Coordinates of C-alpha atoms and ligand atoms in Angstrom, one line a residue:
M1 CA 7.1 107.1 -160.5
S2 CA 10.4 105.4 -159.1
S3 CA 12.0 103.1 -161.5
E4 CA 11.2 100.1 -159.0
D5 CA 7.1 100.8 -159.5
Q6 CA 7.9 101.2 -163.3
F7 CA 9.3 98.0 -163.4
K8 CA 6.2 96.4 -161.3
K9 CA 3.8 97.9 -163.7
I10 CA 5.8 96.2 -166.6
I11 CA 5.5 92.8 -165.1
S12 CA 1.9 93.0 -164.3
H13 CA 1.1 94.6 -167.6
A14 CA 2.8 91.4 -169.1
K15 CA 0.8 89.1 -167.1
E16 CA -2.7 90.9 -167.5
F17 CA -2.4 91.2 -171.3
G18 CA -1.2 87.6 -172.1
F19 CA 2.6 88.3 -172.6
I20 CA 4.2 86.6 -169.7
F21 CA 3.0 84.1 -166.9
P22 CA 4.9 82.9 -163.9
N23 CA 5.7 79.2 -164.7
S24 CA 3.6 76.4 -163.1
E25 CA 1.6 79.2 -161.3
I26 CA -1.0 76.9 -160.0
Y27 CA 1.9 75.4 -158.1
D28 CA 3.0 78.7 -156.9
G29 CA 5.5 79.0 -159.5
L30 CA 9.2 77.9 -160.2
S31 CA 11.7 80.5 -159.4
A32 CA 12.9 82.6 -162.4
T33 CA 11.1 80.7 -164.8
Y34 CA 8.5 82.1 -167.2
D35 CA 6.1 81.1 -169.8
Y36 CA 5.2 83.3 -173.1
G37 CA 1.2 83.8 -173.4
Q38 CA -0.7 84.2 -176.3
N39 CA 0.7 87.8 -177.2
G40 CA 4.2 87.0 -175.8
V41 CA 4.7 84.2 -178.1
E42 CA 3.9 86.3 -181.0
L43 CA 6.1 89.1 -180.0
K44 CA 8.8 86.5 -179.6
N45 CA 8.4 84.9 -182.6
N46 CA 8.6 88.3 -184.4
I47 CA 11.7 89.5 -182.8
K48 CA 13.3 86.0 -184.0
K49 CA 12.0 86.5 -187.1
Y50 CA 13.7 90.0 -187.6
W51 CA 16.8 88.7 -186.4
W52 CA 16.9 85.9 -188.6
L53 CA 15.9 88.1 -191.6
S54 CA 18.6 90.5 -190.6
M55 CA 21.3 87.7 -190.0
V56 CA 20.6 85.1 -192.2
Q57 CA 18.6 86.1 -195.2
M58 CA 20.1 89.4 -195.5
N59 CA 23.7 88.1 -195.7
E60 CA 24.8 85.9 -198.2
N61 CA 27.8 84.5 -196.2
I62 CA 25.7 83.5 -193.4
V63 CA 23.4 80.6 -192.9
G64 CA 21.5 78.9 -190.2
L65 CA 21.6 75.6 -188.0
D66 CA 19.2 74.2 -185.5
S67 CA 21.5 71.9 -183.5
A68 CA 20.4 69.6 -180.5
I69 CA 20.3 70.9 -176.7
F70 CA 22.1 67.5 -175.7
M71 CA 25.7 67.3 -176.7
H72 CA 28.6 64.9 -176.3
P73 CA 29.9 65.5 -172.8
S74 CA 33.5 66.1 -174.2
T75 CA 32.1 69.0 -175.9
W76 CA 31.8 70.7 -172.6
K77 CA 35.5 69.6 -171.4
A78 CA 36.9 70.8 -174.5
S79 CA 35.1 74.2 -174.6
G80 CA 36.2 74.8 -171.0
H81 CA 32.7 75.0 -169.5
V82 CA 33.3 71.9 -167.0
D83 CA 36.4 73.6 -165.7
A84 CA 35.7 77.4 -166.1
F85 CA 32.1 78.1 -166.5
N86 CA 31.7 79.5 -162.9
D87 CA 30.4 82.5 -161.2
P88 CA 32.4 83.6 -158.1
L89 CA 29.7 83.7 -155.2
I90 CA 29.8 85.1 -152.0
D91 CA 27.2 84.7 -149.0
N92 CA 26.3 87.0 -146.3
K93 CA 26.5 85.2 -142.9
D94 CA 23.7 87.3 -141.3
S95 CA 20.9 87.3 -144.1
K96 CA 22.3 84.2 -145.3
K97 CA 21.9 85.5 -148.9
R98 CA 24.0 84.7 -151.8
Y99 CA 25.4 86.9 -154.1
R100 CA 27.7 87.0 -157.2
A101 CA 31.2 88.6 -156.2
D102 CA 31.7 90.6 -159.3
V103 CA 28.0 91.8 -159.5
L104 CA 28.6 93.3 -155.9
I105 CA 31.5 94.9 -157.2
E106 CA 29.8 96.3 -160.5
D107 CA 26.8 97.6 -158.7
H108 CA 29.2 99.5 -156.3
I109 CA 30.9 101.1 -159.7
A110 CA 27.3 101.7 -160.9
K111 CA 26.7 103.8 -157.8
I112 CA 29.6 106.0 -158.3
E113 CA 28.7 106.4 -162.1
G114 CA 25.3 107.6 -160.7
K115 CA 26.9 110.0 -158.5
I116 CA 28.9 111.3 -161.9
E117 CA 25.5 111.8 -163.6
K118 CA 24.1 113.6 -160.8
D119 CA 27.0 115.9 -160.9
I120 CA 26.4 116.5 -164.8
K121 CA 22.5 117.2 -164.4
K122 CA 23.1 119.6 -161.7
A123 CA 25.7 121.6 -163.8
R124 CA 23.4 121.2 -167.0
K125 CA 20.7 122.9 -164.9
R126 CA 23.1 125.8 -163.5
F127 CA 25.1 126.7 -167.2
G128 CA 21.8 125.9 -169.2
D129 CA 22.6 125.9 -173.1
A130 CA 26.2 126.9 -172.6
F131 CA 26.8 123.4 -170.9
N132 CA 29.3 121.4 -172.6
E133 CA 29.4 117.8 -171.1
T134 CA 32.3 116.5 -172.7
E135 CA 34.6 119.5 -171.1
F136 CA 32.7 119.1 -168.0
R137 CA 33.7 115.6 -167.6
S138 CA 37.2 116.0 -168.4
T139 CA 37.8 119.1 -166.2
N140 CA 35.4 119.0 -163.2
S141 CA 37.3 117.8 -160.3
N142 CA 34.7 115.7 -158.5
V143 CA 34.2 113.9 -161.8
L144 CA 37.9 113.2 -162.2
R145 CA 38.1 112.0 -158.7
R146 CA 35.1 109.5 -159.3
L147 CA 36.4 108.3 -162.7
N148 CA 39.7 107.7 -160.9
E149 CA 38.1 105.9 -158.5
I150 CA 36.3 103.7 -160.6
D151 CA 39.4 103.0 -163.0
I152 CA 41.3 101.8 -159.7
I153 CA 38.4 99.3 -158.7
N154 CA 38.2 98.1 -162.1
N155 CA 42.0 97.5 -162.5
K156 CA 41.9 95.8 -159.2
M157 CA 38.9 93.5 -160.0
K158 CA 40.5 92.6 -163.5
A159 CA 44.0 91.6 -161.9
A160 CA 42.3 89.4 -159.2
F161 CA 40.2 87.8 -161.9
E162 CA 43.2 87.2 -164.2
D163 CA 45.0 85.5 -161.7
N164 CA 41.9 83.6 -160.1
N165 CA 42.5 85.2 -156.9
L166 CA 39.3 84.7 -155.1
E167 CA 40.7 86.1 -151.6
A168 CA 41.5 89.4 -153.5
I169 CA 37.9 89.7 -154.8
H170 CA 36.8 89.2 -151.2
D171 CA 39.3 91.8 -149.7
L172 CA 38.1 94.3 -152.6
I173 CA 34.5 93.8 -151.5
V174 CA 35.5 94.4 -148.0
E175 CA 37.7 97.4 -148.8
L176 CA 34.8 99.0 -150.8
N177 CA 32.6 98.6 -147.5
I178 CA 30.0 96.8 -149.7
V179 CA 27.1 96.0 -147.5
C180 CA 24.6 93.2 -148.0
P181 CA 21.4 94.9 -149.5
V182 CA 19.3 92.6 -147.2
S183 CA 21.0 92.7 -143.7
G184 CA 22.9 95.9 -144.2
S185 CA 26.3 94.1 -142.7
K186 CA 29.6 93.3 -144.2
N187 CA 29.8 90.0 -142.4
W188 CA 30.9 88.1 -145.9
T189 CA 32.3 84.4 -146.2
E190 CA 35.0 83.5 -148.5
V191 CA 34.3 83.9 -152.5
R192 CA 34.0 80.5 -154.1
Q193 CA 33.4 79.5 -157.7
F194 CA 30.1 77.6 -158.7
N195 CA 29.5 75.9 -161.8
L196 CA 26.6 77.1 -163.8
M197 CA 25.9 74.1 -166.0
F198 CA 22.8 72.0 -165.2
A199 CA 23.9 68.2 -165.2
T200 CA 21.5 65.0 -166.1
E201 CA 22.0 61.6 -166.8
L202 CA 21.8 59.8 -170.3
G203 CA 20.1 56.3 -170.3
S204 CA 17.4 54.8 -168.5
V205 CA 19.5 51.9 -166.8
A206 CA 21.4 52.7 -163.4
G207 CA 25.0 52.1 -164.5
D208 CA 24.6 52.8 -168.1
A209 CA 24.1 56.3 -167.3
S210 CA 26.6 58.7 -168.0
T211 CA 26.6 62.6 -167.1
I212 CA 25.5 65.0 -169.8
Y213 CA 24.7 68.9 -169.6
L214 CA 22.0 71.1 -170.8
R215 CA 23.7 73.5 -173.2
P216 CA 24.5 76.6 -171.3
E217 CA 25.0 78.4 -174.8
T218 CA 24.0 77.6 -178.4
A219 CA 27.1 78.5 -179.7
Q220 CA 29.1 75.0 -179.2
G221 CA 26.4 73.4 -181.6
I222 CA 27.7 75.7 -184.3
F223 CA 31.2 75.0 -183.4
V224 CA 31.0 71.2 -183.8
N225 CA 29.3 71.5 -186.9
Y226 CA 31.3 74.2 -188.8
L227 CA 33.0 71.9 -191.2
N228 CA 29.7 69.9 -191.9
V229 CA 28.1 73.5 -192.9
Q230 CA 31.4 74.7 -194.5
K231 CA 31.7 71.4 -196.9
T232 CA 28.1 70.7 -197.5
G233 CA 27.4 74.4 -198.1
R234 CA 30.7 74.9 -200.1
K235 CA 31.4 78.2 -197.8
K236 CA 34.3 80.2 -198.2
I237 CA 35.8 82.4 -195.4
P238 CA 34.7 84.5 -194.2
F239 CA 31.3 83.1 -193.3
G240 CA 28.7 82.7 -190.5
I241 CA 26.5 80.2 -189.0
A242 CA 23.4 81.2 -187.1
Q243 CA 21.0 79.6 -184.6
I244 CA 18.2 80.3 -182.3
G245 CA 17.5 77.9 -179.4
K246 CA 17.3 77.6 -175.8
A247 CA 20.3 77.5 -173.3
F248 CA 20.2 76.5 -169.5
R249 CA 22.1 78.1 -166.5
N250 CA 22.0 77.2 -163.1
E251 CA 22.3 81.2 -162.1
I252 CA 23.1 81.9 -158.5
I253 CA 21.0 85.1 -158.7
A254 CA 18.0 84.5 -161.1
R255 CA 16.0 87.6 -160.6
Q256 CA 14.6 90.7 -162.3
F257 CA 11.7 89.1 -164.1
I258 CA 12.8 87.5 -167.5
F259 CA 16.1 89.2 -167.5
R260 CA 18.1 86.6 -165.8
M261 CA 16.4 83.0 -166.0
R262 CA 17.6 79.4 -165.8
E263 CA 15.9 78.5 -168.9
F264 CA 16.3 81.1 -171.6
E265 CA 16.6 81.4 -175.5
Q266 CA 19.7 82.8 -177.3
M267 CA 20.1 84.0 -181.0
E268 CA 23.7 83.4 -181.6
M269 CA 26.1 84.0 -184.8
Q270 CA 29.5 82.5 -185.1
F271 CA 31.7 84.4 -188.0
F272 CA 34.4 82.4 -189.3
I273 CA 37.4 84.4 -190.4
Q274 CA 41.1 84.3 -191.2
P275 CA 43.5 84.7 -188.3
G276 CA 44.5 88.2 -188.0
T277 CA 41.6 90.0 -189.5
Q278 CA 39.7 89.4 -185.9
K279 CA 39.8 93.1 -185.0
K280 CA 38.5 94.2 -188.2
W281 CA 35.6 91.8 -188.0
Y282 CA 34.9 92.6 -184.1
E283 CA 34.4 96.3 -184.9
H284 CA 32.2 95.5 -187.9
W285 CA 29.8 93.4 -185.9
K286 CA 29.8 95.8 -183.0
D287 CA 28.8 98.4 -185.4
N288 CA 26.3 96.2 -187.3
R289 CA 24.6 95.0 -184.2
M290 CA 24.2 98.5 -182.6
K291 CA 22.4 99.7 -185.8
W292 CA 20.2 96.9 -185.6
H293 CA 19.1 97.7 -182.1
K294 CA 18.6 101.4 -183.2
S295 CA 16.6 100.1 -185.9
L296 CA 13.9 99.3 -183.3
G297 CA 13.4 102.8 -182.4
F298 CA 15.3 102.8 -179.3
N299 CA 16.6 106.4 -178.4
D300 CA 20.5 106.9 -178.6
D301 CA 20.9 107.2 -174.7
E302 CA 19.3 104.0 -174.1
L303 CA 22.1 101.9 -175.6
R304 CA 25.6 101.9 -174.8
F305 CA 28.6 99.7 -175.5
H306 CA 30.5 98.1 -172.3
D307 CA 33.9 96.9 -172.6
H308 CA 34.7 93.7 -170.6
I309 CA 37.0 94.0 -167.8
K310 CA 36.8 90.2 -167.1
L311 CA 37.2 88.4 -170.4
A312 CA 35.6 84.9 -170.5
H313 CA 38.0 81.9 -170.9
Y314 CA 37.7 81.9 -174.8
A315 CA 37.9 85.5 -175.7
D316 CA 40.8 88.2 -176.7
A317 CA 38.0 91.0 -176.7
A318 CA 34.7 91.4 -175.7
A319 CA 32.1 94.2 -175.5
D320 CA 28.3 94.2 -174.5
I321 CA 25.6 96.3 -175.8
E322 CA 23.8 97.4 -172.9
F323 CA 20.3 98.7 -172.8
K324 CA 18.9 101.0 -170.3
F325 CA 16.3 98.7 -168.5
P326 CA 14.4 100.1 -165.7
F327 CA 16.6 98.8 -163.3
G328 CA 19.6 100.6 -164.9
F329 CA 21.9 99.8 -167.7
K330 CA 22.6 96.0 -168.4
E331 CA 24.0 93.7 -170.9
L332 CA 21.5 92.8 -173.6
E333 CA 24.0 91.4 -176.2
G334 CA 27.4 90.3 -176.3
I335 CA 30.2 90.7 -179.1
H336 CA 33.2 88.4 -178.5
S337 CA 36.3 87.7 -180.3
R338 CA 36.6 84.2 -179.6
T339 CA 40.0 83.5 -181.4
D340 CA 40.6 80.0 -182.4
F341 CA 40.1 78.7 -179.0
D342 CA 36.8 76.7 -179.5
L343 CA 37.9 74.9 -182.6
K344 CA 41.5 74.4 -181.5
Q345 CA 39.8 72.6 -178.2
H346 CA 37.7 70.5 -180.2
E347 CA 40.5 69.5 -182.6
A348 CA 42.4 68.3 -179.5
H349 CA 39.6 66.7 -177.8
S350 CA 38.0 64.9 -180.8
K351 CA 41.2 64.4 -182.5
K352 CA 39.6 65.5 -185.9
K353 CA 40.9 68.1 -187.9
L354 CA 38.9 71.2 -188.1
R355 CA 41.3 73.1 -190.5
Y356 CA 40.2 75.3 -193.7
F357 CA 42.0 75.4 -197.0
D358 CA 42.0 78.7 -198.2
P359 CA 42.2 78.6 -202.0
E360 CA 43.1 82.2 -202.3
S361 CA 46.0 82.5 -199.7
N362 CA 47.0 78.6 -200.2
E363 CA 47.1 78.5 -196.5
N364 CA 45.5 75.9 -194.1
Y365 CA 44.5 77.2 -190.7
V366 CA 41.9 76.9 -188.0
P367 CA 39.5 79.8 -188.4
Y368 CA 39.2 82.7 -185.7
V369 CA 35.6 83.3 -184.8
V370 CA 33.8 86.7 -184.0
E371 CA 30.4 85.9 -182.0
T372 CA 27.3 87.9 -181.9
S373 CA 25.2 86.7 -178.9
I374 CA 22.1 88.0 -177.9
G375 CA 19.5 86.8 -175.2
L376 CA 15.8 86.7 -176.9
D377 CA 14.1 87.1 -173.5
R378 CA 16.3 90.2 -172.8
M379 CA 15.5 91.6 -176.0
F380 CA 11.8 91.0 -175.5
L381 CA 12.1 92.8 -172.0
A382 CA 13.9 95.9 -173.5
L383 CA 11.5 96.3 -176.4
F384 CA 8.4 95.5 -174.0
S385 CA 9.7 98.0 -171.3
N386 CA 10.4 100.6 -173.8
A387 CA 7.2 100.5 -175.4
L388 CA 4.8 100.6 -172.3
N389 CA 3.7 104.1 -172.1
E390 CA 0.9 105.9 -170.1
E391 CA -0.4 108.9 -172.0
K392 CA -2.5 111.9 -171.0
L393 CA -5.3 112.4 -173.5
E394 CA -6.6 115.9 -174.4
D395 CA -10.1 115.1 -172.0
G396 CA -7.7 114.6 -169.3
T397 CA -8.0 110.8 -169.1
Y398 CA -5.4 108.5 -169.6
R399 CA -4.6 105.5 -172.0
V400 CA -1.9 102.6 -171.7
V401 CA -0.4 102.0 -174.9
L402 CA 2.5 99.5 -176.2
N403 CA 4.2 101.5 -179.0
I404 CA 5.8 98.2 -180.3
P405 CA 7.4 98.9 -183.7
A406 CA 4.1 97.6 -186.0
P407 CA 6.1 94.9 -187.9
L408 CA 6.9 93.4 -184.6
A409 CA 3.6 93.7 -182.8
P410 CA 1.7 90.6 -181.8
I411 CA -1.5 91.4 -183.6
K412 CA -1.4 93.6 -186.6
V413 CA -5.0 94.2 -187.1
A414 CA -8.0 94.3 -185.0
V415 CA -11.4 94.0 -187.1
L416 CA -14.2 95.6 -185.0
P417 CA -17.6 95.8 -186.2
L418 CA -19.2 98.6 -184.6
V419 CA -22.5 96.6 -183.6
K420 CA -23.0 92.9 -183.4
K421 CA -26.3 93.2 -185.6
D422 CA -27.4 94.5 -188.9
G423 CA -25.0 92.4 -191.1
L424 CA -21.9 94.3 -189.7
P425 CA -20.4 91.0 -187.9
E426 CA -20.8 89.3 -191.5
K427 CA -19.1 92.1 -193.3
A428 CA -16.2 92.2 -190.6
R429 CA -15.5 88.4 -191.3
E430 CA -15.2 89.0 -194.8
I431 CA -12.5 91.7 -193.7
M432 CA -10.8 89.0 -191.4
N433 CA -10.6 86.6 -194.3
L434 CA -9.0 89.0 -196.6
L435 CA -6.2 89.9 -194.1
K436 CA -5.7 86.7 -191.8
I437 CA -3.7 84.9 -194.5
E438 CA -0.8 87.5 -194.5
H439 CA -1.4 88.9 -190.7
Q440 CA -2.1 87.8 -187.0
C441 CA -5.4 89.4 -186.8
H442 CA -8.0 89.7 -184.0
Y443 CA -11.9 89.7 -184.4
E444 CA -13.8 91.4 -181.5
E445 CA -17.5 92.5 -181.3
K446 CA -18.2 92.8 -177.5
D447 CA -18.3 96.1 -175.7
S448 CA -18.3 99.8 -176.7
I449 CA -15.7 100.7 -179.7
G450 CA -13.8 102.9 -177.3
K451 CA -13.0 100.1 -174.9
R452 CA -12.2 97.8 -177.8
Y453 CA -9.5 100.6 -178.9
R454 CA -8.2 100.7 -175.6
R455 CA -7.5 96.9 -175.1
Q456 CA -5.7 96.8 -178.5
D457 CA -3.8 99.8 -177.4
A458 CA -2.6 97.9 -174.3
I459 CA -1.2 95.0 -176.4
G460 CA 0.1 97.1 -179.1
T461 CA -2.0 96.4 -182.0
P462 CA -1.1 99.1 -184.7
F463 CA -4.4 99.2 -186.7
C464 CA -8.2 98.8 -185.7
I465 CA -10.4 98.4 -188.6
T466 CA -13.9 99.5 -187.6
I467 CA -16.9 98.4 -190.1
D468 CA -20.2 100.7 -189.5
H469 CA -23.5 100.7 -191.1
D470 CA -22.1 103.0 -193.9
T471 CA -19.6 100.3 -194.8
L472 CA -22.8 98.2 -196.1
E473 CA -23.4 101.2 -198.4
D474 CA -20.0 102.5 -199.6
N475 CA -17.6 99.4 -199.2
A476 CA -15.3 101.6 -197.1
V477 CA -13.9 101.0 -193.4
T478 CA -12.2 103.4 -190.8
I479 CA -8.7 102.7 -190.1
R480 CA -7.4 104.1 -186.6
E481 CA -3.9 104.2 -185.8
R482 CA -2.6 103.1 -182.6
D483 CA 0.3 105.8 -182.1
T484 CA -1.6 108.9 -183.3
M485 CA -5.2 107.6 -182.9
K486 CA -5.9 109.3 -186.1
Q487 CA -8.8 107.6 -188.1
E488 CA -9.1 107.2 -191.9
R489 CA -11.6 106.3 -194.1
V490 CA -10.6 103.7 -196.9
S491 CA -12.1 101.5 -199.7
I492 CA -12.0 97.8 -198.7
S493 CA -10.6 97.3 -202.1
E494 CA -7.4 98.9 -201.1
L495 CA -7.2 97.8 -197.5
E496 CA -5.0 95.0 -198.3
A497 CA -2.2 97.0 -199.9
I498 CA -2.4 99.7 -197.2
I499 CA -1.9 97.3 -194.3
N500 CA 0.8 95.1 -196.3
E501 CA 2.8 98.3 -196.6
K502 CA 2.2 99.6 -192.8
V503 CA 3.1 96.5 -191.1
N504 CA 6.1 95.4 -193.5
I505 CA 9.2 94.3 -191.9
K506 CA 11.1 95.9 -194.3
N507 CA 10.2 99.3 -193.0
L508 CA 12.6 98.3 -190.1
F509 CA 15.7 98.2 -192.7
I510 CA 14.8 102.0 -193.7
Ligands
GAP1 N1 27.8 82.3 -176.4 C1 28.3 83.4 -175.8 C2 27.4 83.6 -174.5 O1 26.7 82.8 -174.3 P1 26.9 85.3 -172.8 O2 27.4 86.7 -172.7 O3 27.2 84.5 -171.4 O4 27.7 84.7 -174.0 C3 24.8 85.8 -174.3 O5 25.3 85.3 -173.0 C4 23.7 86.8 -174.1 O6 22.6 85.6 -173.6 C5 23.6 87.8 -172.9 O7 24.1 88.8 -173.9 C6 22.0 87.7 -172.5 O8 21.4 88.5 -173.6 C7 21.8 86.2 -172.8 N2 21.8 85.7 -171.2 C8 22.8 85.1 -170.7 N3 22.5 84.5 -169.4 C9 21.0 84.7 -169.5 C10 20.3 84.3 -168.5 N4 20.4 83.6 -167.3 N5 18.9 84.8 -168.8 C11 18.4 85.4 -169.8 N6 19.3 85.8 -170.9 C12 20.5 85.4 -170.5

């Protein structure tokens, strides 16, 4: 199946099984805006829970925050977003389609990387077990030529962005013979900057109104509260503040389902540190966050780091954790060494001191910050697309199964009486009541047991409990496991402990 078809399947499965619906669908939808359905909201909440547990609960020096979406307009002047939160856009004069200029160049680089991967695949096939990829990458003339080509493009792009030289970006697109994917032509406009913040007005009376912005990142809510938290929480550096919340960006190209939306959710953590220690903490958080992703069962070859060429206006080092989405490797999370840029800017604009007195070194300084910032919706898409599988069964039929890690599954247990008579529903209800205080459970008595198992497989329910006629005699039920489809008879008295153990979020830390 082509990756495009695979992606279409993911989108239609998400809709069919109540994970994600197009927003305002009865009015034909609103572009790049989606709603999470009955199963989607559970999965999303479980991802948040795991992130919060890993970042806040498990780290004694990290605390949470929930700041407002609206902030004083000076916040965004200070942070640089009013002047510099821009995307370079370019239009194709024939198709009238608009693109991000840097994305056009990055897609071109991705094509060259694709050719390198093809060369490697071919060589692996030719040399078999004797193939050494590292050696091949460092000696094969084709690969070396292509890597050099990528370096040259990256250097040109970096220099152009550093000088804010939009003409040079345009010239690079022309030089690389990049064509519009729709019209196929190279008839490009000049490159222009486009601010991504949504503006609105505060106050109901015209004239009283002043422009405010929907926050484009949650981080600034943390920066402006840093001293409140430090003082009231008696925090010593290094310490972190974490928050989960909505962010808004007027994206030029909002596409690829929930990957790039105009309204999305971020899970961000700002770690306040002593100046000079930023390299150490930057490496620490890169490593920590990569381990977090790997704990969710992704394969090593589905995740990679990508160092930023075009650094954001606030960063002295930045890397993305990229995930292999069905449309290729793309950013899932950013780790940024933000220096003291934000706090110093807020000091300057607010005229309030945002310094920290370090009792150990007797120093007074504005802390440096290392940030981890992950898109919740992208994390959802990564987990969902990775988990959706079609399996051929022994009898030649297929089943669609969502192999979500059990602690994150929307529904943990489905309780299924074999038939809807003979006292089985009543017994099943007793089991529902036993389990539902701890876990999201689902009760269903309609259709054959096989059909009900398939429906639960498709939404990723890790355990189905079947109540049959013997249950009334022996007080035992059958637990059927989603991934192996193995069935086990267990006593009802042990059920709670077994399920608690199997879906425990602690298992993700092991
Ligand atoms: N505070 C830093 C910051 O916002 P970013 O790299 O612009 O950094 C962080 O965004 C993360 O937010 C990204 O790695 C991505 O997962 C998510 N994100 C950014 N723009 C998004 C969009 N339009 N739709 C969905 N997620 C987005």
